Coordinates of N, CA and C in Angstrom, one line a residue:
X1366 N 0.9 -1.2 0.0 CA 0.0 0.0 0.0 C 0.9 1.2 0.0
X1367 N 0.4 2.2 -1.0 CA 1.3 3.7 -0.9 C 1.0 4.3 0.3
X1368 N 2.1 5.1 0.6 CA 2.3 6.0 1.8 C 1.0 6.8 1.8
X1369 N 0.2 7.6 0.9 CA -1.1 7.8 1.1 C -2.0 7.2 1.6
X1370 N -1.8 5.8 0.9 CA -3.0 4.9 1.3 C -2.7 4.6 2.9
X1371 N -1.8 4.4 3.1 CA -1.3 4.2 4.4 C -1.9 4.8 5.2
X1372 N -1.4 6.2 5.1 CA -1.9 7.2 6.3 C -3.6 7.3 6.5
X1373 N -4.3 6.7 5.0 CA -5.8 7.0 5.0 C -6.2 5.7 6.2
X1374 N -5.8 4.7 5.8 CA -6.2 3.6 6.6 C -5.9 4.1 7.9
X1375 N -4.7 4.4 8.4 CA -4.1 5.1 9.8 C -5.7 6.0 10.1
X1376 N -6.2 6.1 9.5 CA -7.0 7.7 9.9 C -8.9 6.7 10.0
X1377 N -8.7 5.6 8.9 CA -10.4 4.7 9.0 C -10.0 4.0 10.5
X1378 N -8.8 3.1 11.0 CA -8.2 2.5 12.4 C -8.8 3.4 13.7
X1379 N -8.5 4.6 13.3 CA -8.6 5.5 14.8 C -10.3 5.9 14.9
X1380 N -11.1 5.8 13.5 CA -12.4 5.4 13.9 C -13.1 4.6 14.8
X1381 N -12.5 3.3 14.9 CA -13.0 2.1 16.0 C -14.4 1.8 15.4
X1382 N -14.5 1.7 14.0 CA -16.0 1.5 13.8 C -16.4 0.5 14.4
X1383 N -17.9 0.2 14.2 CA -18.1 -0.9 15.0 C -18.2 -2.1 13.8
X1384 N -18.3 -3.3 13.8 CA -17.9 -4.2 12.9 C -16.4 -4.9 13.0
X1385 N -16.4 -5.4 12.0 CA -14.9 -6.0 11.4 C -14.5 -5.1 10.4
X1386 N -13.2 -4.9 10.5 CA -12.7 -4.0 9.1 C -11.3 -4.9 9.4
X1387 N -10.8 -5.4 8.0 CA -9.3 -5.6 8.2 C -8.9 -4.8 6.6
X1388 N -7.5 -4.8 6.5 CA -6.7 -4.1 5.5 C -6.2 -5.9 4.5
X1389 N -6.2 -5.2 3.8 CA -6.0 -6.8 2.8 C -4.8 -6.8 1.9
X1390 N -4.2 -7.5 2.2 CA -3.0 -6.8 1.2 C -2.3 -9.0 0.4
X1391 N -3.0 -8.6 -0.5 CA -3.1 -9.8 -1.8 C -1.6 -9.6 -3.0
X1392 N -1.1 -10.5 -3.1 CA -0.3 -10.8 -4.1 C -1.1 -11.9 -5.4
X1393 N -2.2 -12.4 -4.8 CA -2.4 -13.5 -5.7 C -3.8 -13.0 -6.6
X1394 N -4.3 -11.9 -5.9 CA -5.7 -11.7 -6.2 C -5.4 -10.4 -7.1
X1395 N -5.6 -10.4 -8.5 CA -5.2 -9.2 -9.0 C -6.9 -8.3 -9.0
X1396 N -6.5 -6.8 -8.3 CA -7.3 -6.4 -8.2 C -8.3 -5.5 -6.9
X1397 N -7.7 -7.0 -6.1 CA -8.9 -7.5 -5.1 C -8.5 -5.7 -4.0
X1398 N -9.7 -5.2 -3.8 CA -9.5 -4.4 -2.6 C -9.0 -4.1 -2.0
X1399 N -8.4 -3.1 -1.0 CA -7.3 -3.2 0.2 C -8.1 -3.0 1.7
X1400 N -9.5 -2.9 1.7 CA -10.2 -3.4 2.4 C -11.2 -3.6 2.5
X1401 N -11.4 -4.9 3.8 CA -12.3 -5.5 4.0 C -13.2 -4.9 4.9
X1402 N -14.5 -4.4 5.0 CA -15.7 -4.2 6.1 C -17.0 -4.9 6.3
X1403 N -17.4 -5.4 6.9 CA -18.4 -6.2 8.0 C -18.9 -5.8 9.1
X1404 N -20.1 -5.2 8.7 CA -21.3 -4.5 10.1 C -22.6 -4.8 9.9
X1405 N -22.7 -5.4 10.9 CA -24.5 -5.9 10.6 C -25.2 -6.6 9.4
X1406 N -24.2 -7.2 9.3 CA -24.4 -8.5 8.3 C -24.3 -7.8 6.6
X1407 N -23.7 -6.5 6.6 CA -23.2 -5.7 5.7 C -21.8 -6.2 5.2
X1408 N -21.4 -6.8 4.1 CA -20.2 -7.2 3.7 C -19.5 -6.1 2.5
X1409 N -18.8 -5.4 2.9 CA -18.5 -4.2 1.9 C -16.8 -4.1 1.8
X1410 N -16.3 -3.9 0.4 CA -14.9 -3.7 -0.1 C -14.5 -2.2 -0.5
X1411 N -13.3 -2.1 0.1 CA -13.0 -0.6 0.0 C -11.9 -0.3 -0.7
X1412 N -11.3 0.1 -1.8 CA -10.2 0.3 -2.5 C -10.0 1.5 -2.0
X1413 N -9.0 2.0 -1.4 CA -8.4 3.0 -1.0 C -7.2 4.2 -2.0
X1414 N -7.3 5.1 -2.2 CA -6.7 6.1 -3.2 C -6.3 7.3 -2.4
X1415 N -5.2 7.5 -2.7 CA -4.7 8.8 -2.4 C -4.3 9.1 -3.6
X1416 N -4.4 10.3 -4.3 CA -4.3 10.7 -5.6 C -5.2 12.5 -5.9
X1417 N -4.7 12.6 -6.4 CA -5.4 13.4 -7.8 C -6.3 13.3 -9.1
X1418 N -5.8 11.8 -9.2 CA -6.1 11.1 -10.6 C -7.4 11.6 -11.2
X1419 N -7.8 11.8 -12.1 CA -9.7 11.9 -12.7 C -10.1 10.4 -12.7
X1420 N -9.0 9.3 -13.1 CA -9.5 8.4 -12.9 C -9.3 7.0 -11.6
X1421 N -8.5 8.0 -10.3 CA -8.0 7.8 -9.2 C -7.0 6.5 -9.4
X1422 N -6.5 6.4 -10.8 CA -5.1 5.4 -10.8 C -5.7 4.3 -10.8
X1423 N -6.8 3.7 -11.2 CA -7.3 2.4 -10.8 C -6.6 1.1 -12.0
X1424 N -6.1 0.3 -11.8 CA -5.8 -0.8 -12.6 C -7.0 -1.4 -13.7
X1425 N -6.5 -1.7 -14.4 CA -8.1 -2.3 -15.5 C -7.9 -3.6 -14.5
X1426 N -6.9 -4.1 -13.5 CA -7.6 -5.2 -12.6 C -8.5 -5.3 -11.5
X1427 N -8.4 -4.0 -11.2 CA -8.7 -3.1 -9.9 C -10.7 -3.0 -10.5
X1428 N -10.1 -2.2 -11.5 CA -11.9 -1.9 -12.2 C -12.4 -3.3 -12.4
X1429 N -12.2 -4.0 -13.3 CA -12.7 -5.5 -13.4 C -13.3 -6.1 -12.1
X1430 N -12.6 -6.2 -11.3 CA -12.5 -6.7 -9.9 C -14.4 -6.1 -9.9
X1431 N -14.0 -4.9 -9.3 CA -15.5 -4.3 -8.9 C -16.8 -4.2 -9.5
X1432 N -16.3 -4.2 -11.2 CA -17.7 -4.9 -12.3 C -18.0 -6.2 -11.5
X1433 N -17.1 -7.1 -11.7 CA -17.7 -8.5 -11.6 C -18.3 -8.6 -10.0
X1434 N -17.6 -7.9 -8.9 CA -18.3 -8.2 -7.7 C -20.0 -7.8 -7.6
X1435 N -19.9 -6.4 -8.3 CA -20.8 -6.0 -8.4 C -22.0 -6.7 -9.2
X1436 N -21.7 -7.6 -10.8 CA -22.7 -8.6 -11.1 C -23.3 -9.7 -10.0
X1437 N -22.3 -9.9 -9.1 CA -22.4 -10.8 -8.5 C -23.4 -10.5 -7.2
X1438 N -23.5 -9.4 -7.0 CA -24.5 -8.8 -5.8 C -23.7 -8.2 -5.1
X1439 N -22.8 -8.5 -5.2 CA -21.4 -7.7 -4.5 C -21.6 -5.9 -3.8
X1440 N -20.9 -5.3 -2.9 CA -20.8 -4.1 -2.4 C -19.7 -3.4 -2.6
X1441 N -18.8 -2.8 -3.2 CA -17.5 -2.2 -2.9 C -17.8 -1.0 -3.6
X1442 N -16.7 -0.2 -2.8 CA -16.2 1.5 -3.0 C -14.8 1.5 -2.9
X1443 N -14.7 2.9 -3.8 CA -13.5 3.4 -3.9 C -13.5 4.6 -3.1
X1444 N -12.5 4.8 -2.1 CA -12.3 5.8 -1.0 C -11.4 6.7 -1.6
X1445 N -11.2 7.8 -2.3 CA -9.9 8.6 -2.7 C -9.8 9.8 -1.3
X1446 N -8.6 9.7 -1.1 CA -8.3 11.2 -0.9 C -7.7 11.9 -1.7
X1447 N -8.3 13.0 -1.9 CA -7.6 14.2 -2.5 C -6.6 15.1 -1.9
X1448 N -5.3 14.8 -3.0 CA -3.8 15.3 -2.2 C -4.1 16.8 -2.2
X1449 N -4.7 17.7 -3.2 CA -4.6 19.2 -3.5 C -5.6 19.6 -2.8
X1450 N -6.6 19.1 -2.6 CA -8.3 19.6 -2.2 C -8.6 19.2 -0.6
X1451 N -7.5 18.5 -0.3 CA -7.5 17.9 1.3 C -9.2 17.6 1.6
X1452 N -9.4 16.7 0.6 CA -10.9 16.3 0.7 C -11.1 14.7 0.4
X1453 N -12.2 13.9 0.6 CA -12.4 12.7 0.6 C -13.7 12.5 -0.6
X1454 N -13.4 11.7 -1.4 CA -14.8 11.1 -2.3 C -15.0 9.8 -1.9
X1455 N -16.0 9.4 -2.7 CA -17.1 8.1 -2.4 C -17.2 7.6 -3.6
X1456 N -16.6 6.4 -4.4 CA -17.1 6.4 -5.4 C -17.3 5.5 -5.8
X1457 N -18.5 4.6 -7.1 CA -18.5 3.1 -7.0 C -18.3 3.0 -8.8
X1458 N -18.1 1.8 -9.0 CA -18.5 1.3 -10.5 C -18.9 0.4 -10.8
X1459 N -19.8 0.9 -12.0 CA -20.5 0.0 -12.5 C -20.0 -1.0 -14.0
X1460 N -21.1 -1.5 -14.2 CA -21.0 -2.4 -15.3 C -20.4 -1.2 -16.8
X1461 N -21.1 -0.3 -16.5 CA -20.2 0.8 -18.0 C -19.0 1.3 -17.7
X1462 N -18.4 0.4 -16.2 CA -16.9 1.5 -16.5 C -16.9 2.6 -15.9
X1463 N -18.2 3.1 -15.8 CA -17.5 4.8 -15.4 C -17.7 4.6 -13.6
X1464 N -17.2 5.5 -13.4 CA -16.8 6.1 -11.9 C -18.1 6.6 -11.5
X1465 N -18.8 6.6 -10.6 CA -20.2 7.3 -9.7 C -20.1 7.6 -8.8
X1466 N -19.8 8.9 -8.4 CA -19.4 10.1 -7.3 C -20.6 9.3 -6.4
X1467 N -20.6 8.8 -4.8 CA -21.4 8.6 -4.2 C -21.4 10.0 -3.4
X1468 N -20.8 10.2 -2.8 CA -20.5 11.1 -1.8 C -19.1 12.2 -1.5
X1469 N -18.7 12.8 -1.0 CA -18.0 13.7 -0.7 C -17.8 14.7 0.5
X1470 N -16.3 15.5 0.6 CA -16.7 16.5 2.1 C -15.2 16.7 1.9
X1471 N -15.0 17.3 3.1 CA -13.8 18.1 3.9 C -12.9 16.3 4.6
X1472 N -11.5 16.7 4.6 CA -10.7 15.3 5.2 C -10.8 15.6 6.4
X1473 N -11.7 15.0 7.0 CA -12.0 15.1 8.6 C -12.6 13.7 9.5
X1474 N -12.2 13.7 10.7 CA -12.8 12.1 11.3 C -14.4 12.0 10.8
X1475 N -14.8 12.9 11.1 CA -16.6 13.0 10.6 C -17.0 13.1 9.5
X1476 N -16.7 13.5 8.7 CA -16.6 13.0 7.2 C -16.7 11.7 6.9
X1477 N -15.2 11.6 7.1 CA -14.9 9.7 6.9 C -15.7 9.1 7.4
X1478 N -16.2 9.0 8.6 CA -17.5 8.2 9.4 C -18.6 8.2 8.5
X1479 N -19.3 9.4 8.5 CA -20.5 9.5 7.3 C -19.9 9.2 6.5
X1480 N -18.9 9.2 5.6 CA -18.7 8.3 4.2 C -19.0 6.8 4.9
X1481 N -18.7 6.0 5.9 CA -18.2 4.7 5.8 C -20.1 4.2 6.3
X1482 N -20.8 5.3 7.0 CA -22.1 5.1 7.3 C -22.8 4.9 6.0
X1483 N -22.7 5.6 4.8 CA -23.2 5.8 3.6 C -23.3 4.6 3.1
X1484 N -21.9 3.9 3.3 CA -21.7 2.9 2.6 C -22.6 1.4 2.8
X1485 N -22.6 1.5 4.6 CA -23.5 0.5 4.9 C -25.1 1.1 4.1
X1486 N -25.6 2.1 4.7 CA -26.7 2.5 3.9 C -27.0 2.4 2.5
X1487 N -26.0 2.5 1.7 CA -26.1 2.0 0.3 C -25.9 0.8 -0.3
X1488 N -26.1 -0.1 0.7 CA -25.7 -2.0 0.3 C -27.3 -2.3 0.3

């Protein structure tokens, strides 16, 4: 995981959400998320980004990954922070590829929380 992503996870940890969250870190799974979350029988994947990117750097393994979970009934998001804008987006994909802003705010503990509440609410 990059030093961004690092410090982002450092910052979802000091939440203490309630559930299971672990950090996933795969060599065999091209693709597969860098985390895992479980709350109330909520099973959700969170790709983590620290970037700028328009298209937040994502691998065509990384996108694939999320089409197919998502055929499958699947739940995952992409968490970016923004290096210039010191802000956090919400974003999911779909079957056409493109990127769907779920949510957004200021980089703040409460932010992040309401993003990660969103996320249960949107499964």
């Amino acid at each position: 995981m990059k030093k961004g992503e690092s410090l982002l996870w450092q910052q979802i940890k000091k939440l203490k959400l309630k559930g299971q969250i672990f950090r996933i870190e795969s060599k065999t799974i091209n693709g597969i998320p860098d985390v895992y979350y479980l709350s109330n029988g909520r099973s959700i994947w969170i790709e983590l980004k620290a970037n700028d990117s328009k298209n937040l750097g994502l691998s065509k393994y990384q996108i694939n990954w999320h089409i197919d979970h998502f055929k499958n009934g699947g739940t995952s998001f992409i968490l970016q922070k923004t290096l210039s804008q010191e802000g956090l987006k919400l974003f999911q994909i779909r079957e056409t590829r493109d990127l769907h802003l779920v949510a957004s705010g200021e980089n703040s503990s409460f932010v992040l929380r309401v993003l990660f509440d969103r996320m249960i609410w949107k499964h």
